[in-house]
Backbone as XML, in Angstrom:
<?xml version="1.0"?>
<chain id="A" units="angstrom">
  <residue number="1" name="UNK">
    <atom name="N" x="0.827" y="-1.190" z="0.000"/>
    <atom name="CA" x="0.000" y="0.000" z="0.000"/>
    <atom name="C" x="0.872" y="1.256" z="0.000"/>
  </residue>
  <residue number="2" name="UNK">
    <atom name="N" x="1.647" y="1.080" z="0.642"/>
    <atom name="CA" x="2.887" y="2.447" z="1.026"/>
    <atom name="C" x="3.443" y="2.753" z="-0.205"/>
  </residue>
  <residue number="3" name="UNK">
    <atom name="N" x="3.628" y="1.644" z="-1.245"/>
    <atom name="CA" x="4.558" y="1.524" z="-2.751"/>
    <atom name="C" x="3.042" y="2.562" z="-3.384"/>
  </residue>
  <residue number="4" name="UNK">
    <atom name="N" x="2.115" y="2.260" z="-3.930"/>
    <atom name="CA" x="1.470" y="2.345" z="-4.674"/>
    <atom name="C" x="0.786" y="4.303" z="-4.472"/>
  </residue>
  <residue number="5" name="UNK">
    <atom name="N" x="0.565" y="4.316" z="-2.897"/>
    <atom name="CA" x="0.185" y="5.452" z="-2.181"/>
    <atom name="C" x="1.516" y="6.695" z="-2.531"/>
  </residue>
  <residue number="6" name="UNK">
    <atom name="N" x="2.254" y="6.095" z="-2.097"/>
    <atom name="CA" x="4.075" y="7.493" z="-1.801"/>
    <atom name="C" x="5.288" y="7.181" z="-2.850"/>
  </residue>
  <residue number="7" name="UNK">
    <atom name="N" x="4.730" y="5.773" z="-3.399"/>
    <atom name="CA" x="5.876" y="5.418" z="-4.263"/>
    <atom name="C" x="7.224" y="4.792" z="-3.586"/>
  </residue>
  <residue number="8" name="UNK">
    <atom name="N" x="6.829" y="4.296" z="-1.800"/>
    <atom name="CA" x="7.961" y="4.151" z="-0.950"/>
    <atom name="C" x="8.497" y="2.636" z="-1.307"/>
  </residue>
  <residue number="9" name="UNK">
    <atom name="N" x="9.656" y="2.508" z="-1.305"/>
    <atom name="CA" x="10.774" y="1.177" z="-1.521"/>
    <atom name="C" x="11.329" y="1.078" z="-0.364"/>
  </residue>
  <residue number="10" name="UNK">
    <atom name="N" x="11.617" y="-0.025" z="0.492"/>
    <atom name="CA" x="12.236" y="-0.234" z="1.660"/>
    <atom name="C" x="13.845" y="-0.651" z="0.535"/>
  </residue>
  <residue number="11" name="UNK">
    <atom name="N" x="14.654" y="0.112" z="1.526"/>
    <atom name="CA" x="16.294" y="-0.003" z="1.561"/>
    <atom name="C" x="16.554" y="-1.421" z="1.614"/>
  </residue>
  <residue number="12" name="UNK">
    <atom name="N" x="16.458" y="-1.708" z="3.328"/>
    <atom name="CA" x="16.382" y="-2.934" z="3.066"/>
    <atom name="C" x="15.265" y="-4.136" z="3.689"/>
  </residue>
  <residue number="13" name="UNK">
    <atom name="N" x="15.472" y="-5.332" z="2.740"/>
    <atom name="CA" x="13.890" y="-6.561" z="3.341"/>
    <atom name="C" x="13.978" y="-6.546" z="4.562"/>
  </residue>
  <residue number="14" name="UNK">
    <atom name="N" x="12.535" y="-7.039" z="5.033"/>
    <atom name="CA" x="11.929" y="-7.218" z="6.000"/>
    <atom name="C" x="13.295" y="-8.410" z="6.830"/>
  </residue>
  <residue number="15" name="UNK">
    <atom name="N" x="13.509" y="-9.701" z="6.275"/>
    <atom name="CA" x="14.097" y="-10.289" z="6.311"/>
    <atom name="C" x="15.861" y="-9.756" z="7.053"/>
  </residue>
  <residue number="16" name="UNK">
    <atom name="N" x="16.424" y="-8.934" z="6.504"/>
    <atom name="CA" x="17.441" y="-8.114" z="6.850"/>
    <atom name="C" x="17.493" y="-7.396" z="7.602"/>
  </residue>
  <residue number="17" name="UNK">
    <atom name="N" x="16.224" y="-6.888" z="8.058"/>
    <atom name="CA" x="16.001" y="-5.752" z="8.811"/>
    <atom name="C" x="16.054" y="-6.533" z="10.165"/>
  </residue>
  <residue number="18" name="UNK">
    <atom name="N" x="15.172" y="-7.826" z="10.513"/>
    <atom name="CA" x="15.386" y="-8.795" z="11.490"/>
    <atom name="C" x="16.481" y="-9.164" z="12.102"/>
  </residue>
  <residue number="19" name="UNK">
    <atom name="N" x="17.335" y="-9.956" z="10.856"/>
    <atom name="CA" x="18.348" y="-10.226" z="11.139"/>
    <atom name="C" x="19.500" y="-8.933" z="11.807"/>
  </residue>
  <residue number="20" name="UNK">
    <atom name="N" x="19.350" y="-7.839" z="11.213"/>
    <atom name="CA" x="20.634" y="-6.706" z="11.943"/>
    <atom name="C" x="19.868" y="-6.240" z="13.075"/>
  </residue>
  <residue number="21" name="UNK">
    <atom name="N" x="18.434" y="-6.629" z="13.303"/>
    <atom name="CA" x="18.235" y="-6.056" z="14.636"/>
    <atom name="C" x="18.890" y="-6.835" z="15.984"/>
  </residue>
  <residue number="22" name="UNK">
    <atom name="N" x="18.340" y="-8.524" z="15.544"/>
    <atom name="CA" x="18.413" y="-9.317" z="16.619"/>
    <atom name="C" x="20.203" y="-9.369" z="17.056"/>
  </residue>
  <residue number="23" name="UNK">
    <atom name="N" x="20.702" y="-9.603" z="15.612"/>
    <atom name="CA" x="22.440" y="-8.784" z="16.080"/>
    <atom name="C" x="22.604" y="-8.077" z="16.742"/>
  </residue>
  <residue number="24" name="UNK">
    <atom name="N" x="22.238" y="-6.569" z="16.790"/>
    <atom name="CA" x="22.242" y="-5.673" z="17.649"/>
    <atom name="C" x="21.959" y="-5.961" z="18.680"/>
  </residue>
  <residue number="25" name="UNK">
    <atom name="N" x="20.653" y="-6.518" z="18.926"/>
    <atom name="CA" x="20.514" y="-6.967" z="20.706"/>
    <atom name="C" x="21.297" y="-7.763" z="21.294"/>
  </residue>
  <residue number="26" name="UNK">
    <atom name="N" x="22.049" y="-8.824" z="20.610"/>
    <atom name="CA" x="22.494" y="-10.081" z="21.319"/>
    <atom name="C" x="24.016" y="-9.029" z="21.486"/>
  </residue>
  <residue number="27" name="UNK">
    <atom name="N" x="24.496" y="-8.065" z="20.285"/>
    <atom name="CA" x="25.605" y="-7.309" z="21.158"/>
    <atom name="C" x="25.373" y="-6.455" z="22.195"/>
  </residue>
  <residue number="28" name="UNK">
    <atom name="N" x="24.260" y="-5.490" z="22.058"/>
    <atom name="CA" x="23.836" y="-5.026" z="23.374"/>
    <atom name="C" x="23.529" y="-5.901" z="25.003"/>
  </residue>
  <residue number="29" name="UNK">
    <atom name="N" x="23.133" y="-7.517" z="24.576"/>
    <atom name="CA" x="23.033" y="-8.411" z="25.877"/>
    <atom name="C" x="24.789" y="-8.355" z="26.214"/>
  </residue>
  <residue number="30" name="UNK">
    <atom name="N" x="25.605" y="-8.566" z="25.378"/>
    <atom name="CA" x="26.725" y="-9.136" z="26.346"/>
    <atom name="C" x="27.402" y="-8.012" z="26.774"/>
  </residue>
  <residue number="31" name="UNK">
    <atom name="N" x="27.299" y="-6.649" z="26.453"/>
    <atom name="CA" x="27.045" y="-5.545" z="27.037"/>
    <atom name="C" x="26.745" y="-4.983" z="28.423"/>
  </residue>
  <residue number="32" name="UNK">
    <atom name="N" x="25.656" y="-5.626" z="28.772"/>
    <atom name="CA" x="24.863" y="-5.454" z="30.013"/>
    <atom name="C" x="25.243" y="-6.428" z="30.846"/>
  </residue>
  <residue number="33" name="UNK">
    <atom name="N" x="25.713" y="-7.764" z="30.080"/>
    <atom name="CA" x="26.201" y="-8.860" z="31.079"/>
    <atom name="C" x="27.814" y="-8.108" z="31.700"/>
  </residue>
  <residue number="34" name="UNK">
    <atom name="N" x="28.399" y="-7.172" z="30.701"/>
    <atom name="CA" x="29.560" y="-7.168" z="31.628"/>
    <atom name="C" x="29.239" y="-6.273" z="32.450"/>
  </residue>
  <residue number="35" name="UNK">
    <atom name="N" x="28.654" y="-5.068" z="32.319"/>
    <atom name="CA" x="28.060" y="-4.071" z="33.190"/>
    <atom name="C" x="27.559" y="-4.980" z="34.598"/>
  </residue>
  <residue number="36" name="UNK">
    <atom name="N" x="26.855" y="-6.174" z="34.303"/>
    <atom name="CA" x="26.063" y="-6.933" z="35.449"/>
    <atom name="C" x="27.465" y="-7.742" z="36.074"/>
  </residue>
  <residue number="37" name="UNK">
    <atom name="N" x="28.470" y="-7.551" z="35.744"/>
    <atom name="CA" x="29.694" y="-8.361" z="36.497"/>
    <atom name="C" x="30.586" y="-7.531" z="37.082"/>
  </residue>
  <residue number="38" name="UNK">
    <atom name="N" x="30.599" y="-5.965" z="36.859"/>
    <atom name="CA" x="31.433" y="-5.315" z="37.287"/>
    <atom name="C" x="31.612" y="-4.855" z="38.869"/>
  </residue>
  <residue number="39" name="UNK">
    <atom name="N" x="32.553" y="-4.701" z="39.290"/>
    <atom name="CA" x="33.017" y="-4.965" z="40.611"/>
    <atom name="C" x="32.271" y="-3.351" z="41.095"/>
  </residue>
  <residue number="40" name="UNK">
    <atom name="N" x="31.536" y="-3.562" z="41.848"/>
    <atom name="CA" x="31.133" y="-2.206" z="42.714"/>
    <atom name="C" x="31.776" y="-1.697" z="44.286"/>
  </residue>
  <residue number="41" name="UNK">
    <atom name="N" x="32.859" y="-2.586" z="44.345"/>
    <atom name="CA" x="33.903" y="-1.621" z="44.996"/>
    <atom name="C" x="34.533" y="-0.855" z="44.476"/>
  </residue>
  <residue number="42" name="UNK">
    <atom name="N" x="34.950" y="-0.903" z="43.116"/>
    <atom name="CA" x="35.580" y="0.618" z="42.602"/>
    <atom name="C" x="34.777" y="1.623" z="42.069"/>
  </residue>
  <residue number="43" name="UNK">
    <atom name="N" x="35.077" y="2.676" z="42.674"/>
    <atom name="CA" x="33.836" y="3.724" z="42.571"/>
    <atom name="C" x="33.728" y="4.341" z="40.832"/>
  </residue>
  <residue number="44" name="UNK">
    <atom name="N" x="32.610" y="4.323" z="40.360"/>
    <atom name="CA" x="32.494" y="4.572" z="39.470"/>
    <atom name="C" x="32.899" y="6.012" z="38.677"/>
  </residue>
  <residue number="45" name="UNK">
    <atom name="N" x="33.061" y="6.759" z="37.730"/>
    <atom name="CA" x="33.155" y="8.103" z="37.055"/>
    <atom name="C" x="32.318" y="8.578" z="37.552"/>
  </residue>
  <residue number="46" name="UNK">
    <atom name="N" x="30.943" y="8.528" z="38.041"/>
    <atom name="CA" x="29.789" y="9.422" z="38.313"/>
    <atom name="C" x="30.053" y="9.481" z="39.656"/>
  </residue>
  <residue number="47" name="UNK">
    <atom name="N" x="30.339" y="8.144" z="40.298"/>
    <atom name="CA" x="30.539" y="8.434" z="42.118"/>
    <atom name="C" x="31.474" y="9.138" z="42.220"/>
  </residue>
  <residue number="48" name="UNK">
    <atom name="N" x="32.640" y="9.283" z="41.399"/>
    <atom name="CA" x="33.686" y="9.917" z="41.529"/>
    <atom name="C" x="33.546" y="11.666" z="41.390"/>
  </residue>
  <residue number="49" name="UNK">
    <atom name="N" x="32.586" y="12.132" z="40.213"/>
    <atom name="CA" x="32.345" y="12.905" z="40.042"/>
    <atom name="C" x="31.190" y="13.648" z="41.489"/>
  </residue>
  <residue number="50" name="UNK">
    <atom name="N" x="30.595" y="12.806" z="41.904"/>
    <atom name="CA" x="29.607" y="13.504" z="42.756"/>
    <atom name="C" x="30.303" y="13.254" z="43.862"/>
  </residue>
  <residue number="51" name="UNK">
    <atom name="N" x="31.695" y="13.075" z="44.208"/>
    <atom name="CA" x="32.626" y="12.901" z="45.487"/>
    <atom name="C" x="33.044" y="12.457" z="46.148"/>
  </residue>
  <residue number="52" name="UNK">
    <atom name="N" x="32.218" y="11.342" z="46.001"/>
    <atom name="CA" x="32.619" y="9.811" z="46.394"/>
    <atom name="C" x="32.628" y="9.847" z="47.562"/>
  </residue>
  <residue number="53" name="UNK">
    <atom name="N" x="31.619" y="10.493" z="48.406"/>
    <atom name="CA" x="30.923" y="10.229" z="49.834"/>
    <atom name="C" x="30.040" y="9.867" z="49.908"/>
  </residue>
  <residue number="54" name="UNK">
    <atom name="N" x="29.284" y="10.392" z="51.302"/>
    <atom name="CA" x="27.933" y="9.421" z="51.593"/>
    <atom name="C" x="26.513" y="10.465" z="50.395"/>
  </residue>
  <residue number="55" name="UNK">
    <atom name="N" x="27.035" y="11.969" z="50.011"/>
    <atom name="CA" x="25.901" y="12.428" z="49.154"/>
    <atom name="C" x="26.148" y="11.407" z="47.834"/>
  </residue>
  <residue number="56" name="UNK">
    <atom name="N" x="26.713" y="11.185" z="47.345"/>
    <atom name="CA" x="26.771" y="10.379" z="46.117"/>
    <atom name="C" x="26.403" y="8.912" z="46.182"/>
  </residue>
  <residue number="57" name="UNK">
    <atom name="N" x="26.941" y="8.049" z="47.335"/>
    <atom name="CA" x="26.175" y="6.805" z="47.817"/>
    <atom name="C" x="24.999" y="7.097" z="47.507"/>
  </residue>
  <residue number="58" name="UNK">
    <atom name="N" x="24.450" y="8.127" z="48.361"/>
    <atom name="CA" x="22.753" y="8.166" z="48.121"/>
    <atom name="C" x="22.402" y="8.688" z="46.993"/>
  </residue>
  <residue number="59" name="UNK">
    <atom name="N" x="22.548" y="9.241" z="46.533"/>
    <atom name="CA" x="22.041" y="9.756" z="45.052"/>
    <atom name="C" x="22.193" y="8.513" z="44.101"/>
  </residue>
  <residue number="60" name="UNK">
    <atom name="N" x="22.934" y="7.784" z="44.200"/>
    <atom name="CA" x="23.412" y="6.705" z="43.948"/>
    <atom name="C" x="22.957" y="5.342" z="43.896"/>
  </residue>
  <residue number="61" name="UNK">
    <atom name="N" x="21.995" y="5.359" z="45.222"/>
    <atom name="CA" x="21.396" y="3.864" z="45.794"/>
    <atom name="C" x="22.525" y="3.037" z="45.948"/>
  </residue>
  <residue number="62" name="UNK">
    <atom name="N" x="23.548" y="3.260" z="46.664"/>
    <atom name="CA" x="24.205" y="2.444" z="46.833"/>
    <atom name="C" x="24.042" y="1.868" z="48.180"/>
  </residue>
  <residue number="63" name="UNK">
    <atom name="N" x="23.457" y="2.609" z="49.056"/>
    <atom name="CA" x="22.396" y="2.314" z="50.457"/>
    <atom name="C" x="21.255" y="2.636" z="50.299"/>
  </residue>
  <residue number="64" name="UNK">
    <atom name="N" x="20.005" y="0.995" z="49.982"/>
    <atom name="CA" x="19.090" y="1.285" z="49.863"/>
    <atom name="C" x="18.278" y="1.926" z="50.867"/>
  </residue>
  <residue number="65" name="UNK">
    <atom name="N" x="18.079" y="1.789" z="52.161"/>
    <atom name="CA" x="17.499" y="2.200" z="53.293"/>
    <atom name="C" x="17.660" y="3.493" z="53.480"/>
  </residue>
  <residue number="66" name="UNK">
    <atom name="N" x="19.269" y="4.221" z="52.958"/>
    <atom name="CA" x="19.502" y="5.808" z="53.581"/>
    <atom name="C" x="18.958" y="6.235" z="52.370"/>
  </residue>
  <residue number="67" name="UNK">
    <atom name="N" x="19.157" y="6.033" z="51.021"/>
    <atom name="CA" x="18.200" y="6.755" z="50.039"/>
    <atom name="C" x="16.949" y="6.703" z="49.895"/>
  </residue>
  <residue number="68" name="UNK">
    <atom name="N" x="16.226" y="5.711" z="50.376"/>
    <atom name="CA" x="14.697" y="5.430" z="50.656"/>
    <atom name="C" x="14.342" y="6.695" z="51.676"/>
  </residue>
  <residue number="69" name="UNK">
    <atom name="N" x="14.882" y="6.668" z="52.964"/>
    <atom name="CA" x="14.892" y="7.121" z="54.304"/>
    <atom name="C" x="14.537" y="9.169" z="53.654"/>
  </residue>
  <residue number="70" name="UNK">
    <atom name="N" x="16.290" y="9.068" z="52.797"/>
    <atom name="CA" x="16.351" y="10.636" z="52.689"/>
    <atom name="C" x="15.086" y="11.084" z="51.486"/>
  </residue>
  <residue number="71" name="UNK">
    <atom name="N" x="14.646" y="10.374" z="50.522"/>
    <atom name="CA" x="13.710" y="10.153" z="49.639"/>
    <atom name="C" x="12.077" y="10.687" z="50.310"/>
  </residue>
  <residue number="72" name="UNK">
    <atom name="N" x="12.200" y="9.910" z="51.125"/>
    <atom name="CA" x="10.920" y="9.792" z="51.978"/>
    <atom name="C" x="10.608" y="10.860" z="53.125"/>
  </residue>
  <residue number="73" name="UNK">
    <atom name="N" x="11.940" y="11.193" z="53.319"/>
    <atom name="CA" x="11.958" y="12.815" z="54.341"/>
    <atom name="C" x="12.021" y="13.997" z="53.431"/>
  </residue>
  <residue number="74" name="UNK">
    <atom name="N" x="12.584" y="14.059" z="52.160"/>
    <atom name="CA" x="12.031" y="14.943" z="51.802"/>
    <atom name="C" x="10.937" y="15.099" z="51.339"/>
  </residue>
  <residue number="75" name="UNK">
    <atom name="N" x="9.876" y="14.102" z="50.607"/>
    <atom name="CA" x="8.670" y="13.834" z="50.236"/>
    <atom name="C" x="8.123" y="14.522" z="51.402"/>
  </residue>
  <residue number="76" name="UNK">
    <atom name="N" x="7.905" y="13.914" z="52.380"/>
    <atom name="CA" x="7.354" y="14.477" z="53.896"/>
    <atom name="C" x="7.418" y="16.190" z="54.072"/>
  </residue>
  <residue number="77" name="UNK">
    <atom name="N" x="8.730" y="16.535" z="53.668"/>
    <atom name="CA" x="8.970" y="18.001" z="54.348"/>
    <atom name="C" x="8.307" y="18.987" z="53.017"/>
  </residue>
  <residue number="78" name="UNK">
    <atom name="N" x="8.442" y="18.749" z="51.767"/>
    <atom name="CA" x="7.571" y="19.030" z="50.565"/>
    <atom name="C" x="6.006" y="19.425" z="50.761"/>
  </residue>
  <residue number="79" name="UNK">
    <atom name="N" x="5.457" y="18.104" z="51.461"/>
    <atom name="CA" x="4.398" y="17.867" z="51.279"/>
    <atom name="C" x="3.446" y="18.536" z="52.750"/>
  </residue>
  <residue number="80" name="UNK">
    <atom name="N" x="4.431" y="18.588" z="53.818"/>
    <atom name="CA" x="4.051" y="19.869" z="54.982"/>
    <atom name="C" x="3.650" y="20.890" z="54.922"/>
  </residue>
  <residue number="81" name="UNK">
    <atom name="N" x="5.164" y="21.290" z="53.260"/>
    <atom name="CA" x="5.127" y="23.007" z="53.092"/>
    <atom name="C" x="4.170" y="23.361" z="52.258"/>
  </residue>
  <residue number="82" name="UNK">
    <atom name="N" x="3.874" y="22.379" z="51.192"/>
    <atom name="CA" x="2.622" y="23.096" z="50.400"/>
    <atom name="C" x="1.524" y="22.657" z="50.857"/>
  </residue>
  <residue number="83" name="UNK">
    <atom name="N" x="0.798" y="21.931" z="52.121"/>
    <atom name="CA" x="-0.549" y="21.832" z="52.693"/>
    <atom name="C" x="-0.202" y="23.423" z="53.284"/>
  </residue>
  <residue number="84" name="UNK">
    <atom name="N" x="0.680" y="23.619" z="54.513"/>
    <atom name="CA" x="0.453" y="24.819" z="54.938"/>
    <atom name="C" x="0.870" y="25.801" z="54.633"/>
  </residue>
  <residue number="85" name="UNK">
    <atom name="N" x="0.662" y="25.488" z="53.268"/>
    <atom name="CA" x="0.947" y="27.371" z="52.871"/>
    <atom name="C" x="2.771" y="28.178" z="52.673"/>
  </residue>
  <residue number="86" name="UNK">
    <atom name="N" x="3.226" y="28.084" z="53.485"/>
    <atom name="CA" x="4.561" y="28.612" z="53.654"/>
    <atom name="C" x="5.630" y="27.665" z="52.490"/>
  </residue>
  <residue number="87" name="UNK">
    <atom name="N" x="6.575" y="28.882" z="52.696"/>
    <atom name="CA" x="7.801" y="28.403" z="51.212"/>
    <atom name="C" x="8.601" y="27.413" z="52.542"/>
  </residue>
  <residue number="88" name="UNK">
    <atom name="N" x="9.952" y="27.284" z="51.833"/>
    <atom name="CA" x="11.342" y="27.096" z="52.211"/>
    <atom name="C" x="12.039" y="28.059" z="52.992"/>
  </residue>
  <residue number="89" name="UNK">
    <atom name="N" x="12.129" y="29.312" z="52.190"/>
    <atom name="CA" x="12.283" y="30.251" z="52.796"/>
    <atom name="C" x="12.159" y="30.510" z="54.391"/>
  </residue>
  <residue number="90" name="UNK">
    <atom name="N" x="10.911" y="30.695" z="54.503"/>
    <atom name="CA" x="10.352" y="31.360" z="55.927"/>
    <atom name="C" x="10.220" y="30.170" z="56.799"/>
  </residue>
  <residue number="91" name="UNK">
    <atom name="N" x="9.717" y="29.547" z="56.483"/>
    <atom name="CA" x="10.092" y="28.117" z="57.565"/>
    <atom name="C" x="11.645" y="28.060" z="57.801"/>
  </residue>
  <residue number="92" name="UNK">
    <atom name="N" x="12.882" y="28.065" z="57.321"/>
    <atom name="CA" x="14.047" y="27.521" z="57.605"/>
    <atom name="C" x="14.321" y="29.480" z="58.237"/>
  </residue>
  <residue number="93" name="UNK">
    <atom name="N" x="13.719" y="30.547" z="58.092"/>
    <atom name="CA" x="13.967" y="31.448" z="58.971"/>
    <atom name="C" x="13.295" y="31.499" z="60.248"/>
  </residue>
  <residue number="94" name="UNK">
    <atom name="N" x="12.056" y="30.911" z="60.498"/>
    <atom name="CA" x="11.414" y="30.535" z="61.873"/>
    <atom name="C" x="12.365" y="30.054" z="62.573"/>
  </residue>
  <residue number="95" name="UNK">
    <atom name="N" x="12.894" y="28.848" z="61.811"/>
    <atom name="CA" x="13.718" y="27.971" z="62.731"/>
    <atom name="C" x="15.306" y="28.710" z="62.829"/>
  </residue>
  <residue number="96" name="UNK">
    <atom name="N" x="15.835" y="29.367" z="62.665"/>
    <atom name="CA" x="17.164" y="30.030" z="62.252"/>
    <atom name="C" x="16.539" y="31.274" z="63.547"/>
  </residue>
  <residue number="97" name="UNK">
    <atom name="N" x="15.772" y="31.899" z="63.379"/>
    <atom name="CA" x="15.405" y="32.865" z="64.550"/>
    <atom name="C" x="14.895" y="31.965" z="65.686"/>
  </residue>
  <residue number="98" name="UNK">
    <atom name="N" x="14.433" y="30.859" z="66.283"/>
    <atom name="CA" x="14.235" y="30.015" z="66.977"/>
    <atom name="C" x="15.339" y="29.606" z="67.935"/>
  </residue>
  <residue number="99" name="UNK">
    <atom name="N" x="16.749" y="28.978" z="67.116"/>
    <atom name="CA" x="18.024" y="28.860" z="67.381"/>
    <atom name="C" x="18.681" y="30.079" z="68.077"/>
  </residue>
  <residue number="100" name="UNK">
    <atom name="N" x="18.331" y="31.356" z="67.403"/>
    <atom name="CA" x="18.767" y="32.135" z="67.753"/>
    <atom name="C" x="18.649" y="32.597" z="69.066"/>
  </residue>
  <residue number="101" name="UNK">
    <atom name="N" x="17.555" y="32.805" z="69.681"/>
    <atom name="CA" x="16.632" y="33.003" z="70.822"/>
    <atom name="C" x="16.995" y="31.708" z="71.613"/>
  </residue>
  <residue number="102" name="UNK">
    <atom name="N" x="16.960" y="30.740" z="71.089"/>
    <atom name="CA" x="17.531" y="29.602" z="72.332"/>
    <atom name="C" x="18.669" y="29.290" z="72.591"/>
  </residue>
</chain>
């Protein structure tokens, strides 16, 4: 229909097109298999880049519980500030004049 409608010719058969895909995947699988073997004691370019402390662990998931934990406290502190109204701002100055006074 596509030939007769646009005048379109496929490059290449259906047949060919299969075959260089499923190639492609089976090189992309052994790909992921080495990725899935690599040693995660040496810190990666990105851990390295984000400092290779405990902020990058977590950003990271490299501790599921402390990124869940910090995930879930900020969800919480988000979800405080826009029921009641107030920014970031003025809440972290309540508490900053609070400190101050105590």
């Amino acid at each position: 229909r596509a030939v007769k409608l646009l005048g379109y010719k496929p490059i290449i058969s259906l047949e060919e097109g299969i075959t260089i895909t499923l190639a492609s995947f089976s090189h992309l699988r052994a790909e992921s298999l080495s990725l899935e073997t690599r040693d995660l004691e040496v810190p990666s370019k990105v851990h390295e880049l984000l400092g290779s402390g405990k902020v990058a662990d977590i950003l990271l998931w490299r501790n599921e519980k402390k990124t869940f934990g910090t995930v879930l406290a900020i969800f919480c502190i988000l979800y405080l500030l826009s029921t009641s109204g107030q920014t970031f701002i003025s809440v972290a100055v309540k508490c900053l004049l609070l400190l101050t006074v105590a």
